[in-house]
Amino acid sequence: MDASEISSQSGEQCPQLSTTIASPVMDGAIPALSEPRVEATPQPPSSIQKRKRDESLDSEDDLAELFEPDPQPVWSVEMLCGLRMRLKRRRVSTVRPEHHKVFTKLLEDPVVKKFLTWDKMLRVSDKYLLSMVIAYFSRAGLFSWQYRPIHFFLALYLANDMEEDNQAPKQDIFYFLYGKSYAQRPMFHKLRFQFIRSMGWKIWVSREECEEIQAYNPDLWVWARDRTNLT
């Protein structure tokens, strides 16, 4: 049996693999990923072990974003009196740099930019409500490239639903997106429910976390949208 026959037999025993992941909010799917077929050639044990180590490192890099462990709690000394010490548990933010990056990218979308310009009185898009959008992005469990402008409006609507006593202004989001038509609103609420479920129903965001999010990139222009500065 020559090398070509061995290669063909090994190819029949190792079919190609593909993986498809569906977004909890989007209908699209990640394109299938397939591994190239490699001919079986004899290699020394040292090279086989090296190749296994390289493949292991590659797979760890690809899945780092998906399987990154939860942050460990951090403790700081709040008070020290003699031999007695009181510890305070500090909150560890789960917002990662890619969540800030995707939010900044969505701010350049024409529809989002037009909406922020349209809401000049900051009725539904002041700096704290916008920082909650980033917090929701970090909890939704989507890959950074899956976020679309619709996710921005879903998160902003949810932020207004949680924080604002006056619920009338959030209807401005519907008016801006769909005008006076009510046909698309049921689909919007369906996507909103799916978005909340993808966050594990964790929709409360503290003021401290909002300020931490703003402090990550304090020069971002949307953080100047402060209602206290309006005349």
XYZ file of C-alpha atoms in Angstrom, residues 26-27 38-39 42 62 72 113 131 138 152-154 156 161 172 176 178 186 201 210:
21
model
C -30.863 37.637 15.404
C -32.034 35.279 12.698
C -4.388 17.106 5.645
C -2.598 14.114 4.187
C 4.825 10.133 9.144
C -10.658 31.308 19.525
C -13.220 37.055 41.023
C -26.377 59.298 14.998
C -23.971 53.820 29.691
C -21.848 42.990 28.325
C -28.810 49.737 20.529
C -32.483 50.727 20.460
C -33.571 47.581 22.322
C -31.972 52.009 25.220
C -38.167 51.254 31.071
C -40.297 58.557 21.055
C -38.463 57.761 15.391
C -41.578 53.500 12.714
C -45.050 43.700 18.334
C -33.060 38.782 33.467
C -22.623 53.618 34.943
